[in-house]
Short mmCIF file of C-alpha atoms in Angstrom, two decimals:
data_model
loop_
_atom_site.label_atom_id
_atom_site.label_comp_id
_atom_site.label_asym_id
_atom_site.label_seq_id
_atom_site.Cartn_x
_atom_site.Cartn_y
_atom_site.Cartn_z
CA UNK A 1 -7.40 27.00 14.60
CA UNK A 2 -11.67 26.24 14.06
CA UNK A 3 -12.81 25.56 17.52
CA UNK A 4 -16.00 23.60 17.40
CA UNK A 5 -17.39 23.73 21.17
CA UNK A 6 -20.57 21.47 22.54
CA UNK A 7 -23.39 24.32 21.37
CA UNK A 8 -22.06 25.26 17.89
CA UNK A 9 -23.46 24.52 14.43
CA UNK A 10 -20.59 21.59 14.34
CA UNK A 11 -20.74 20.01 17.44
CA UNK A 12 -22.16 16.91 15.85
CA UNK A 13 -19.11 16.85 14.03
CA UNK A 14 -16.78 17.21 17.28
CA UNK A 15 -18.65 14.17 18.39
CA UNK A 16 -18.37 12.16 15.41
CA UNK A 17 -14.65 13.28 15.25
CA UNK A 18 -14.33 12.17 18.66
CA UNK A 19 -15.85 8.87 18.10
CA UNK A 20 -13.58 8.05 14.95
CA UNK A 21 -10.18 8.65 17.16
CA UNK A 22 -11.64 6.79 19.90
CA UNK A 23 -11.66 4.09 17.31
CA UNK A 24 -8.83 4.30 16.18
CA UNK A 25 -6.80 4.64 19.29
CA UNK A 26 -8.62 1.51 20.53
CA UNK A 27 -7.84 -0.35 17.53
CA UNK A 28 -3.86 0.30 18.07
CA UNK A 29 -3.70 2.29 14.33
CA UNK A 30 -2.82 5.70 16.77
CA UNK A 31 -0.08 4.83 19.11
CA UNK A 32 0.66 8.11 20.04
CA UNK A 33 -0.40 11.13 21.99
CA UNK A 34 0.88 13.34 19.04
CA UNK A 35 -0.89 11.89 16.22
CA UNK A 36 -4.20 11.29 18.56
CA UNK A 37 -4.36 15.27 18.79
CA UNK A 38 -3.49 15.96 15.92
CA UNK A 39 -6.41 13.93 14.77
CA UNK A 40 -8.76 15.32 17.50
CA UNK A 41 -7.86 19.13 16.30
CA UNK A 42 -8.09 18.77 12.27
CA UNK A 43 -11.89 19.27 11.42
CA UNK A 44 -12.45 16.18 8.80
CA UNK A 45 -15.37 17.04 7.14
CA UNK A 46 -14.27 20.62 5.96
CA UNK A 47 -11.89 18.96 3.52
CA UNK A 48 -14.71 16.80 2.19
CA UNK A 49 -17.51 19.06 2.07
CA UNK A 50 -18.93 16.85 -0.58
CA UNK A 51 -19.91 13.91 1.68
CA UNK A 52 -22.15 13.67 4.57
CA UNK A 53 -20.66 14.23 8.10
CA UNK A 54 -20.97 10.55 8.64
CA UNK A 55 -19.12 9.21 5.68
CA UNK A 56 -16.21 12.35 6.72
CA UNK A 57 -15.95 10.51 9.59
CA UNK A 58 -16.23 7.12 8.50
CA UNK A 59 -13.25 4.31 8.21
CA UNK A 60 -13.15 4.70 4.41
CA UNK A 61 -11.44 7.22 2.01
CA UNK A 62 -13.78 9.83 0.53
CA UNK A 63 -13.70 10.28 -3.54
CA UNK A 64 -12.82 13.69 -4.43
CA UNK A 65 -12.16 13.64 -8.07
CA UNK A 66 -12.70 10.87 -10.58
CA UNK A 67 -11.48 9.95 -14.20
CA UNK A 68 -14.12 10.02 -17.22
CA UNK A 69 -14.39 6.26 -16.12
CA UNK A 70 -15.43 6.67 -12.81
CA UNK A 71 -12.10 5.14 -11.24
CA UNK A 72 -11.16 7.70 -8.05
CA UNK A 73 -8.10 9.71 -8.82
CA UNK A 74 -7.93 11.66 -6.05
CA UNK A 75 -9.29 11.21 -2.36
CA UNK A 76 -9.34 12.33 1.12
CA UNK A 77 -7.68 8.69 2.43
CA UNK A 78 -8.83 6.74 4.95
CA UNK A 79 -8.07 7.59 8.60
CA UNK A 80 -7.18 3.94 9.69
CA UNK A 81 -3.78 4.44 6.50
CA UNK A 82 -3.18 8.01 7.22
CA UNK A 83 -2.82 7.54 10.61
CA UNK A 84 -0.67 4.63 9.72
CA UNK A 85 1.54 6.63 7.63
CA UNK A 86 2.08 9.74 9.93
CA UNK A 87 2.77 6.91 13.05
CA UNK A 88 5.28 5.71 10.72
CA UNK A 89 6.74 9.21 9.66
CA UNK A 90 7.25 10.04 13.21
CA UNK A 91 6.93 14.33 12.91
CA UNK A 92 8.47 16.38 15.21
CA UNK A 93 7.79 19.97 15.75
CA UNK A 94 9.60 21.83 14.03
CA UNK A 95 10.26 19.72 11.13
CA UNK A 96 10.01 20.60 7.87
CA UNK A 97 7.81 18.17 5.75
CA UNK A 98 6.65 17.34 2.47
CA UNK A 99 3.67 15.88 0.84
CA UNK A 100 3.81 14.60 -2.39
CA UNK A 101 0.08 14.27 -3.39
CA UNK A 102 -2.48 16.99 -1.91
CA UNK A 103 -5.99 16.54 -0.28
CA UNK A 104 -5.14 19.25 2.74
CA UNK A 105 -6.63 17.15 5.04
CA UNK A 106 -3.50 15.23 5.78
CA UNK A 107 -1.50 18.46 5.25
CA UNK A 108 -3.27 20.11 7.93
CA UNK A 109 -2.54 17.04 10.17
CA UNK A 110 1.25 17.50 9.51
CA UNK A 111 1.72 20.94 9.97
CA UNK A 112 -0.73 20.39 13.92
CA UNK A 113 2.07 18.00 14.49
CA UNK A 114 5.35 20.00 13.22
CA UNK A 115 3.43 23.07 15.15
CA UNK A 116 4.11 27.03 14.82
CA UNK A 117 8.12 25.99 14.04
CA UNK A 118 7.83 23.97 11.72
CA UNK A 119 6.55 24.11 7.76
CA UNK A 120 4.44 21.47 5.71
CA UNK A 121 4.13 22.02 1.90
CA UNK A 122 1.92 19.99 -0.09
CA UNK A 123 2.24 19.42 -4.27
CA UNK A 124 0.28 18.16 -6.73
CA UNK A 125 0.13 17.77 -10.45
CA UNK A 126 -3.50 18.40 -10.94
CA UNK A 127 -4.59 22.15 -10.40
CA UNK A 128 -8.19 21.29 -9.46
CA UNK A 129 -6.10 19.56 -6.36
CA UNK A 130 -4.27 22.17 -5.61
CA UNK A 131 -6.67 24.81 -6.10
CA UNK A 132 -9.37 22.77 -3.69
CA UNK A 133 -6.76 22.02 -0.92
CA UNK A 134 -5.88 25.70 -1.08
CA UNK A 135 -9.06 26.49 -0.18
CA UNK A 136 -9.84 23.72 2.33
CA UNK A 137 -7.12 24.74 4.15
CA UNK A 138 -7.47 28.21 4.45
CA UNK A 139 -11.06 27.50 5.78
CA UNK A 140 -9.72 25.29 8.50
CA UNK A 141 -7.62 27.65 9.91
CA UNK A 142 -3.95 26.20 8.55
CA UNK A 143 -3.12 28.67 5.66
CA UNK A 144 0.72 28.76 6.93
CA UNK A 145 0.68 25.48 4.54
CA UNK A 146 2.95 25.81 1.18
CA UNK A 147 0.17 24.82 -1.35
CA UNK A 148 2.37 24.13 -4.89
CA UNK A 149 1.43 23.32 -8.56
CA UNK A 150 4.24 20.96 -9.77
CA UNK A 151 4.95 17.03 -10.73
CA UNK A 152 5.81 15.09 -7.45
CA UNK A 153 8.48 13.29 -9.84
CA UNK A 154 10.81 16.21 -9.16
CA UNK A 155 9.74 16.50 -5.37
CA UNK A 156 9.96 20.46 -4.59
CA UNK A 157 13.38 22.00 -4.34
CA UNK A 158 12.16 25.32 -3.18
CA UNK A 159 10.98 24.28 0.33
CA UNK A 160 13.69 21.67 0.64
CA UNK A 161 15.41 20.52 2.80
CA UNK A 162 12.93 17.94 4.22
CA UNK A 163 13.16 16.03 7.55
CA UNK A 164 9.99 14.04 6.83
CA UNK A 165 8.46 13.61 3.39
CA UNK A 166 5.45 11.49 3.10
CA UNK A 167 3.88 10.37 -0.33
CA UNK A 168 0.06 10.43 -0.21
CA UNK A 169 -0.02 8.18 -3.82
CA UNK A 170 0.57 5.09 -5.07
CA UNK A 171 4.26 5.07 -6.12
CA UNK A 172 6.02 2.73 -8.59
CA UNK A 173 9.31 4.23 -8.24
CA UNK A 174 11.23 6.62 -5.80
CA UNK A 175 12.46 9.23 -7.79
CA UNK A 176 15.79 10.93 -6.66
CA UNK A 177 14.47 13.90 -6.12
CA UNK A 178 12.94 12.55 -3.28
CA UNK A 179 16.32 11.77 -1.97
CA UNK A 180 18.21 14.24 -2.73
CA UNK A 181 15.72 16.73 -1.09
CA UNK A 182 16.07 15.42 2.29
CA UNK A 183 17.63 17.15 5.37
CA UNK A 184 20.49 14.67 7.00
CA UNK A 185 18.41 12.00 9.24
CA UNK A 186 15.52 12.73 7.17
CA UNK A 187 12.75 9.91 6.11
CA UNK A 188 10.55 9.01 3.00
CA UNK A 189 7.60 7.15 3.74
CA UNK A 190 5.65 5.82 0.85
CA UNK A 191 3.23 3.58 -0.58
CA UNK A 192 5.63 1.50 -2.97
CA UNK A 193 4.40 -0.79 -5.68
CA UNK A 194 6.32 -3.75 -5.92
CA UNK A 195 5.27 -6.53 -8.08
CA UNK A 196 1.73 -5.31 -7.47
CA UNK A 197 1.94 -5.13 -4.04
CA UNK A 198 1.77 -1.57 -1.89
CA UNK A 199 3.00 -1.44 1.16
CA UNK A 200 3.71 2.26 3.06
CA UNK A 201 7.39 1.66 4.17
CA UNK A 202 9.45 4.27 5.59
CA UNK A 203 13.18 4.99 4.33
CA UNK A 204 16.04 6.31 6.00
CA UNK A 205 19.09 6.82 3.66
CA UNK A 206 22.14 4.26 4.15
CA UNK A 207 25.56 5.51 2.30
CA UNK A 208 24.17 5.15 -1.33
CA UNK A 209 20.49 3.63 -0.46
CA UNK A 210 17.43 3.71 0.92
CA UNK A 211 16.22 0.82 3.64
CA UNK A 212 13.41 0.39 5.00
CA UNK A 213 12.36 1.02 8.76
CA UNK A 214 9.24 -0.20 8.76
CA UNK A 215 6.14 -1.63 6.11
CA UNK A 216 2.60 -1.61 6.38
CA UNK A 217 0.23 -2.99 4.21
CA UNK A 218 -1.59 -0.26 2.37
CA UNK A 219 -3.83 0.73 -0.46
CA UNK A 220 -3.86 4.49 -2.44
CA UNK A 221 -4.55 5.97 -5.47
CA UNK A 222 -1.86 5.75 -8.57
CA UNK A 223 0.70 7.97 -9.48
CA UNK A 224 0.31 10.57 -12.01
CA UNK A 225 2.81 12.23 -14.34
CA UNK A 226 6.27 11.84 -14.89
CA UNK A 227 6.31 8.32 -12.07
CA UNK A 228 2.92 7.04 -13.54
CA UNK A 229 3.46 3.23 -14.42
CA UNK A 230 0.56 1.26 -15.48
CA UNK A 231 0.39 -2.51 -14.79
CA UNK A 232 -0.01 -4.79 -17.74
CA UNK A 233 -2.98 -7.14 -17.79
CA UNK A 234 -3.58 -10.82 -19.74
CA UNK A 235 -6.95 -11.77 -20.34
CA UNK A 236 -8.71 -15.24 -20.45
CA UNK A 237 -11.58 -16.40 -21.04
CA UNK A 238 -12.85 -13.57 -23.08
CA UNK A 239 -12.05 -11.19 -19.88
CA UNK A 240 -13.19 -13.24 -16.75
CA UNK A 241 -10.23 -13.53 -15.40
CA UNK A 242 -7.43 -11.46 -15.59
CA UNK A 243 -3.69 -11.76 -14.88
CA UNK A 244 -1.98 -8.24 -13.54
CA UNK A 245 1.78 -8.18 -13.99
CA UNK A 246 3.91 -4.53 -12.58
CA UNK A 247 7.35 -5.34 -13.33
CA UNK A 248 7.95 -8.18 -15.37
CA UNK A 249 6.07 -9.78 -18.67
CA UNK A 250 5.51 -13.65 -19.23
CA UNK A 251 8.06 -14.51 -22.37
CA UNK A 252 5.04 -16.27 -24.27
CA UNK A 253 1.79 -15.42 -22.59
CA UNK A 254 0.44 -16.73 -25.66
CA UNK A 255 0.96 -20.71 -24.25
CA UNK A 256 -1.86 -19.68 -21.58
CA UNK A 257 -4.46 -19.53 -24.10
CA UNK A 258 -5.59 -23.09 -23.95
CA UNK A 259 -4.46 -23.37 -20.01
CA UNK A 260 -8.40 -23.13 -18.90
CA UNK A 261 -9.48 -26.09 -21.00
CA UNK A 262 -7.58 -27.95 -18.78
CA UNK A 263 -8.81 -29.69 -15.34
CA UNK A 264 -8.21 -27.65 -12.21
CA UNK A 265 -5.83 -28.95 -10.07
CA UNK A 266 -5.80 -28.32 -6.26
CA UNK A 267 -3.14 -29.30 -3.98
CA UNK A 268 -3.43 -28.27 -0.17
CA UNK A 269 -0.46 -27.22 2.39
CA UNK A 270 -1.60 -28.34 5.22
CA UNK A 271 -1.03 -24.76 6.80
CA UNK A 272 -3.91 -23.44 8.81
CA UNK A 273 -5.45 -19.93 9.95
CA UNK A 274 -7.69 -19.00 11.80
CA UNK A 275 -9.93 -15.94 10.68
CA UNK A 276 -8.72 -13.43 12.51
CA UNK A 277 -4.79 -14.11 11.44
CA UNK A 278 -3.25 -11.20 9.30
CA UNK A 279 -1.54 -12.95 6.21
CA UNK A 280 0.16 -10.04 4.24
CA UNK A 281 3.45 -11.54 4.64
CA UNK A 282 2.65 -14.31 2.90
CA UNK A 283 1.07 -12.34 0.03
CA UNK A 284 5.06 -10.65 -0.03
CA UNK A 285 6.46 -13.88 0.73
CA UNK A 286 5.39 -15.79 -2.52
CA UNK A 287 5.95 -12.62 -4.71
CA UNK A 288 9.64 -13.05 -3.48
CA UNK A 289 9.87 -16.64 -3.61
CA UNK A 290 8.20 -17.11 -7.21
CA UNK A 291 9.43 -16.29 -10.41
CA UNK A 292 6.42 -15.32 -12.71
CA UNK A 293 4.36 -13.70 -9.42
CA UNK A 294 1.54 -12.04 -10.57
CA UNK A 295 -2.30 -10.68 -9.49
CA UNK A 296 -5.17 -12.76 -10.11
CA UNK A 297 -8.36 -10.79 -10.94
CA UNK A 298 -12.56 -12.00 -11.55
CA UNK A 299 -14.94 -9.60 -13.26
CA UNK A 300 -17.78 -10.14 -10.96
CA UNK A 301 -20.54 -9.40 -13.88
CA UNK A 302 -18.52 -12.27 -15.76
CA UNK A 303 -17.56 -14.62 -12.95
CA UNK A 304 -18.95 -18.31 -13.71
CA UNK A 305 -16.75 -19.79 -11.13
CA UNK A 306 -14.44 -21.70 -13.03
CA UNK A 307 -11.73 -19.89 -10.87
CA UNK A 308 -11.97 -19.71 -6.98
CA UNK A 309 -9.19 -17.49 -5.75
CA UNK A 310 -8.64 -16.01 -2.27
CA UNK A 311 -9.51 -13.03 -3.10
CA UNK A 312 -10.94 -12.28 -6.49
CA UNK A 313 -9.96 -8.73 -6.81
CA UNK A 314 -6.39 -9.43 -6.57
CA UNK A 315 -4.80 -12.97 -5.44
CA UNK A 316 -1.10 -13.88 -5.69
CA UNK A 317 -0.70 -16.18 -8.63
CA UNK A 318 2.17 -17.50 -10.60
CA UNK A 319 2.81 -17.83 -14.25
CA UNK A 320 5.09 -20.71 -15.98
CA UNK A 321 4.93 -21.37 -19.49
CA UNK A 322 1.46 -22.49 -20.59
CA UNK A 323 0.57 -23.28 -16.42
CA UNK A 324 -0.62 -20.75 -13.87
CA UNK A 325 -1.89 -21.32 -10.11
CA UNK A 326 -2.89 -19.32 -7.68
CA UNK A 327 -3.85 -19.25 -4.01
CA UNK A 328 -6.38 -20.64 -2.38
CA UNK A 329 -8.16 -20.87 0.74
CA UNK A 330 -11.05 -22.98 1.66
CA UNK A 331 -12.82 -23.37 4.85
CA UNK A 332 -12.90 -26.30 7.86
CA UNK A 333 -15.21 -26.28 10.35
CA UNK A 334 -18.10 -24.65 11.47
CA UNK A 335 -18.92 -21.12 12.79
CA UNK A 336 -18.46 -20.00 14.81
CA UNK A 337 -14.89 -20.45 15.15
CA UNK A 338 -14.43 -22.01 11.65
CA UNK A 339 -10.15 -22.24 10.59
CA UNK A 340 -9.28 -21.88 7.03
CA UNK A 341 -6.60 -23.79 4.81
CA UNK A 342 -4.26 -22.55 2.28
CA UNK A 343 -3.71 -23.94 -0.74
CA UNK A 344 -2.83 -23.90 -4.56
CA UNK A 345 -5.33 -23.86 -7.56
CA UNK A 346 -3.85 -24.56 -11.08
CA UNK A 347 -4.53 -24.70 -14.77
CA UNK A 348 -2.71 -26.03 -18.07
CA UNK A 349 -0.15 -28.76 -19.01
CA UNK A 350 2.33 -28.44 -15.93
CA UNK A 351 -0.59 -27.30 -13.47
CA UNK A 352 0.49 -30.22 -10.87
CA UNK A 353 4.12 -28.99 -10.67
CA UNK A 354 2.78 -25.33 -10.10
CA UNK A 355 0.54 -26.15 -7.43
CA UNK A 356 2.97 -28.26 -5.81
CA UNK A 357 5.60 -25.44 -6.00
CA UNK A 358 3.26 -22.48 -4.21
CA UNK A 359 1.65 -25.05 -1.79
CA UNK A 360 5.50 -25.80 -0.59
CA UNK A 361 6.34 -21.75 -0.56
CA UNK A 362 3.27 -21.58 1.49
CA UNK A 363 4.59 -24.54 4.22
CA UNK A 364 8.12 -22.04 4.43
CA UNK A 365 6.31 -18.97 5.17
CA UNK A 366 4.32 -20.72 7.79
CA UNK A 367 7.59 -22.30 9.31
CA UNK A 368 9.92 -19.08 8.55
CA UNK A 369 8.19 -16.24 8.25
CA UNK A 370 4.44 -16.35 9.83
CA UNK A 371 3.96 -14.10 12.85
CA UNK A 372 7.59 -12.51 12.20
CA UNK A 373 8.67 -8.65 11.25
CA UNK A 374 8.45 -9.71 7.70
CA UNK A 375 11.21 -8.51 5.01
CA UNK A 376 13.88 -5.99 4.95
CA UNK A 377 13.41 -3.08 1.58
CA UNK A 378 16.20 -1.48 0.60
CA UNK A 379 16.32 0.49 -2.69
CA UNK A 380 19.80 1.28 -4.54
CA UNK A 381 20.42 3.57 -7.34
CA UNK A 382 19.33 1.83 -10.56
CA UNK A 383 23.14 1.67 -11.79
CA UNK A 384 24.24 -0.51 -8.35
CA UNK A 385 25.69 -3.50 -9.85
CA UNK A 386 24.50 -6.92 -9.11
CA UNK A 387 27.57 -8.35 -7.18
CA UNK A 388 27.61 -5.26 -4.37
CA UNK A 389 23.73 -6.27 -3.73
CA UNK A 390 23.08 -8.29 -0.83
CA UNK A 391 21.04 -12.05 -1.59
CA UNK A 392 17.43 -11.21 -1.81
CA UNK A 393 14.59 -10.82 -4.79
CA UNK A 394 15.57 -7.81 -6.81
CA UNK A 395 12.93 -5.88 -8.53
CA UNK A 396 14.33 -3.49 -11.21
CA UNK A 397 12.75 0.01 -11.98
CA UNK A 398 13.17 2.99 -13.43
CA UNK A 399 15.54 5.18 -11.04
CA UNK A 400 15.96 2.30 -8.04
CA UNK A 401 16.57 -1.59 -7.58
CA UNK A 402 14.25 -2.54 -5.09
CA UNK A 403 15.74 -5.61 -3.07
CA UNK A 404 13.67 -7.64 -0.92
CA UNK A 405 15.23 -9.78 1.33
CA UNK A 406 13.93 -12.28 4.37
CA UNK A 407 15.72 -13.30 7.43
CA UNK A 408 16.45 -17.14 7.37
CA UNK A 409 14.28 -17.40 10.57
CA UNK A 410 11.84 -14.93 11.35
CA UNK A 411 11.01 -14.63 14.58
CA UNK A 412 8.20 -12.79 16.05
CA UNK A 413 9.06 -9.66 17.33
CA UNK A 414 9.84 -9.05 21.37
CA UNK A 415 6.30 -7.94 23.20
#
C-alpha cells in the first residue's frame, strides 16, 4: 500500500486525512475500528486529483464528471455517507464484495477491509468511470480490485457470488440480479428511492424477499442505464414552484392550475423541535401516511415567496384534487436556544381539509414514531400478490413491491 510518512511530499495529506477520521469518529458516523483504518490507510486525494487537498478531505462529495448541464453524474461521495454505508455493510475479511457504481475510492476502502482474502470488484456503465478508477487505483497501491465495464442493472455474474454488495448510486429499483448474485447470508445495501425519498438501507434476503436491517438517510447521484427512472415534475406559477412525483401521477394535475390564486392557509400542530432534533422519520412518515405525497421544490432565481416550505429544495407535500399543502416550520423564540413548530401550508379549494390532514399526521409521528427506529422495508418480487403482503404502504416498481410498514408504537431504541 502508499505509505505517506511525516517528511514526505504528502504528509500534509496524512494530516488532513487524519483530521477528517478524527471527525468522523467523534461525530459517531465510524463506529468501528475496521472502518476507522480502513479510512486512515486509503489516500483520499489520489482518487480526486482534480480538487485541492483540502476539498479531498473535506465533508462533501467531490464532482468527478458532469452532464452537458452541469448536474454531477459521477462523484467521489462524501466521507460522512460512505462511511455510513460500509458501517452498515459490515465487511469481513475475506468477503467477496461488489460495487455497483465506481469512483475507486470506496473500492479501495472495501477491498482494506475484506484484506489479502478477500476480492472487491467495482462496475460501471460509463467507460470514462471505469477507465479513471482503473487508474486511481492502480496508483494507490490496490490493483487486486476487479475494475468492469457493464450495466449495474444486471449486477456482475462473473465475480459472483457476493457476501456484501453495496450500491454507490441512487437506485429506483433493486434489480434481481442483485439478488440472485448473492452468497447465502449475503447483504445489499443501497440508496433506494422511494417516493422521492433515499435512504441507504441494508437487505438481507427472507424466503422470497428482501427486508431491511437498517436505513439511513442519504443522498447520491442517479442511476444510469437499464434502472434509470426519472421523477416527473408539475410546474406552477410559470416554474417557481415545482411539484416532484417518483412513483405515482396526480389523476388531473390539471385542477392545480388555479390552486395559487387562492389564499394560503396555515394550520399549526402544536408539535415542537428543537434545532438540533433529526426529523427524517417524519419526512418517511407522511410519505407513508399520505396518499398523493410528493416533493415540493422553489427556483431560487424565481422565488417571490408566495410559498414558504421547510425546505425549498425538496419538502414533503401532498396533492388532492385541485388542493396541495405542504410542510412547514416556523420559528418561536429567540436565539440562542430558539424551538421550531411544525405545521401545514395549503393552496386551492379544499386547502383547509389538506392542512388539517398533514398537521394531524404530523401530531401521530410525534406521539408514535418520533425518537423511535423508524419503519421496517421489505421488498417482494413484483408478482407477490396483495393478500400475502403484510399491512403497510406499498410502493410498486418495476422488478420489486417496496412495503413500508411502522410499528403501532415506536419506541426509542434501548441505549
Amino acid at each position: 500500500m502508499t505509505e505517506v510518512t511525516a517528511d514526505s511530499p504528502s504528509a500534509s495529506a496524512a494530516e488532513l486525512r487524519d483530521k477528517l477520521v478524527n471527525e468522523l469518529v467523534t461525530q459517531q458516523v465510524i463506529q468501528t475500528r475496521e472502518v476507522e483504518a480502513a479510512f486512515r490507510e486509503v489516500p483520499r486525494h489520489l482518487f480526486a486529483p482534480e480538487a485541492p487537498l483540502e476539498k479531498a478531505y473535506a465533508q462533501t462529495h467531490v464532482a468527478t464528471k458532469r452532464d452537458e448541464n452541469g448536474i454531477t453524474i459521477s462523484s467521489v461521495s462524501a466521507p460522512e455517507i460512505q462511511a455510513t454505508m460500509l458501517e452498515q455493510a459490515g465487511l469481513r475479511p475475506g468477503h467477496r464484495c461488489l460495487e455497483i457504481g465506481s469512483g475507486g475510492y470506496n473500492a479501495a476502502l472495501m477491498a482494506s477491509l475484506v484484506g489479502p482474502n478477500g476480492e472487491v470488484t467495482t462496475i460501471d456503465i460509463d467507460p470514462e468511470v471505469t477507465d479513471r478508477a482503473r487508474a486511481c487505483l492502480k496508483e494507490a497501491g490496490y490493483p487486486q480490485v476487479n475494475v468492469v465495464l457493464t450495466d449495474g442493472e444486471n449486477g456482475c455474474a462473473e465475480h459472483a457470488p457476493y457476501d456484501r454488495t453495496i450500491v454507490t448510486v441512487g437506485s429506483w429499483d433493486i434489480p434481481p440480479a442483485w439478488v440472485d448474485q448473492l452468497a447465502d447470508g449475503g447483504t445489499i445495501t443501497v440508496p433506494l428511492r422511494m417516493r422521492g425519498l433515499t435512504r441507504s438501507i441494508t437487505f438481507a434476503r427472507e424466503d422470497d424477499h428482501l427486508v431491511s436491517q437498517s436505513a439511513k438517510i442519504c443522498g447520491f447521484v442517479t442511476m444510469q442505464g437499464a434502472g434509470a427512472h426519472q421523477e416527473r415534475l408539475l410546474l406552477l406559477r410559470g416554474s417557481e414552484i415545482g411539484l416532484r412525483f417518483d412513483d405515482e401521477w396526480p389523476a388531473e394535475p390539471d385542477l392545480l392550475n388555479g390552486a395559487l390564486d387562492t389564499e394560503r392557509v396555515e394550520v399549526w400542530s402544536g408539535v415542537k423541535i428543537p434545532r438540533q432534533e433529526q426529523f427524517d422519520t417524519l419526512q418517511m412518515w407522511l410519505a407513508t401516511a399520505l396518499d398523493g405525497f410528493c416533493l415540493l421544490a422553489v427556483d431560487p432565481k424565481l422565488d417571490t415567496g408566495l410559498v414558504s416550505p421547510q425546505n425549498k429544495m425538496a419538502c414533503p407535500a401532498v396533492v388532492e384534487g385541485g388542493s396541495f399543502a405542504y410542510l412547514a416550520l416556523r420559528k418561536l423564540g429567540e436565539e440562542p436556544d430558539p424551538v421550531f413548530e411544525f405545521g401545514a401550508h395549503a393552496f386551492g379549494p379544499d386547502a383547509s381539509a389538506l392542512a388539517d390532514t398533514m398537521a394531524e399526521q404530523i401530531r401521530v409521528w410525534s406521539r408514535d414514531h418520533r425518537g423511535g427506529r423508524g419503519p421496517s422495508i421489505a421488498a417482494y418480487p413484483a408478482d407477490t400478490p396483495d393478500d400475502r403482503l403484510p399491512e403497510g404502504r406499498v410502493i410498486d416498481k418495476r422488478h420489486v413491491r417496496v412495503l413500508i410498514s411502522w410499528p403501532t408504537e415506536d419506541l426509542p431504541p434501548a441505549s
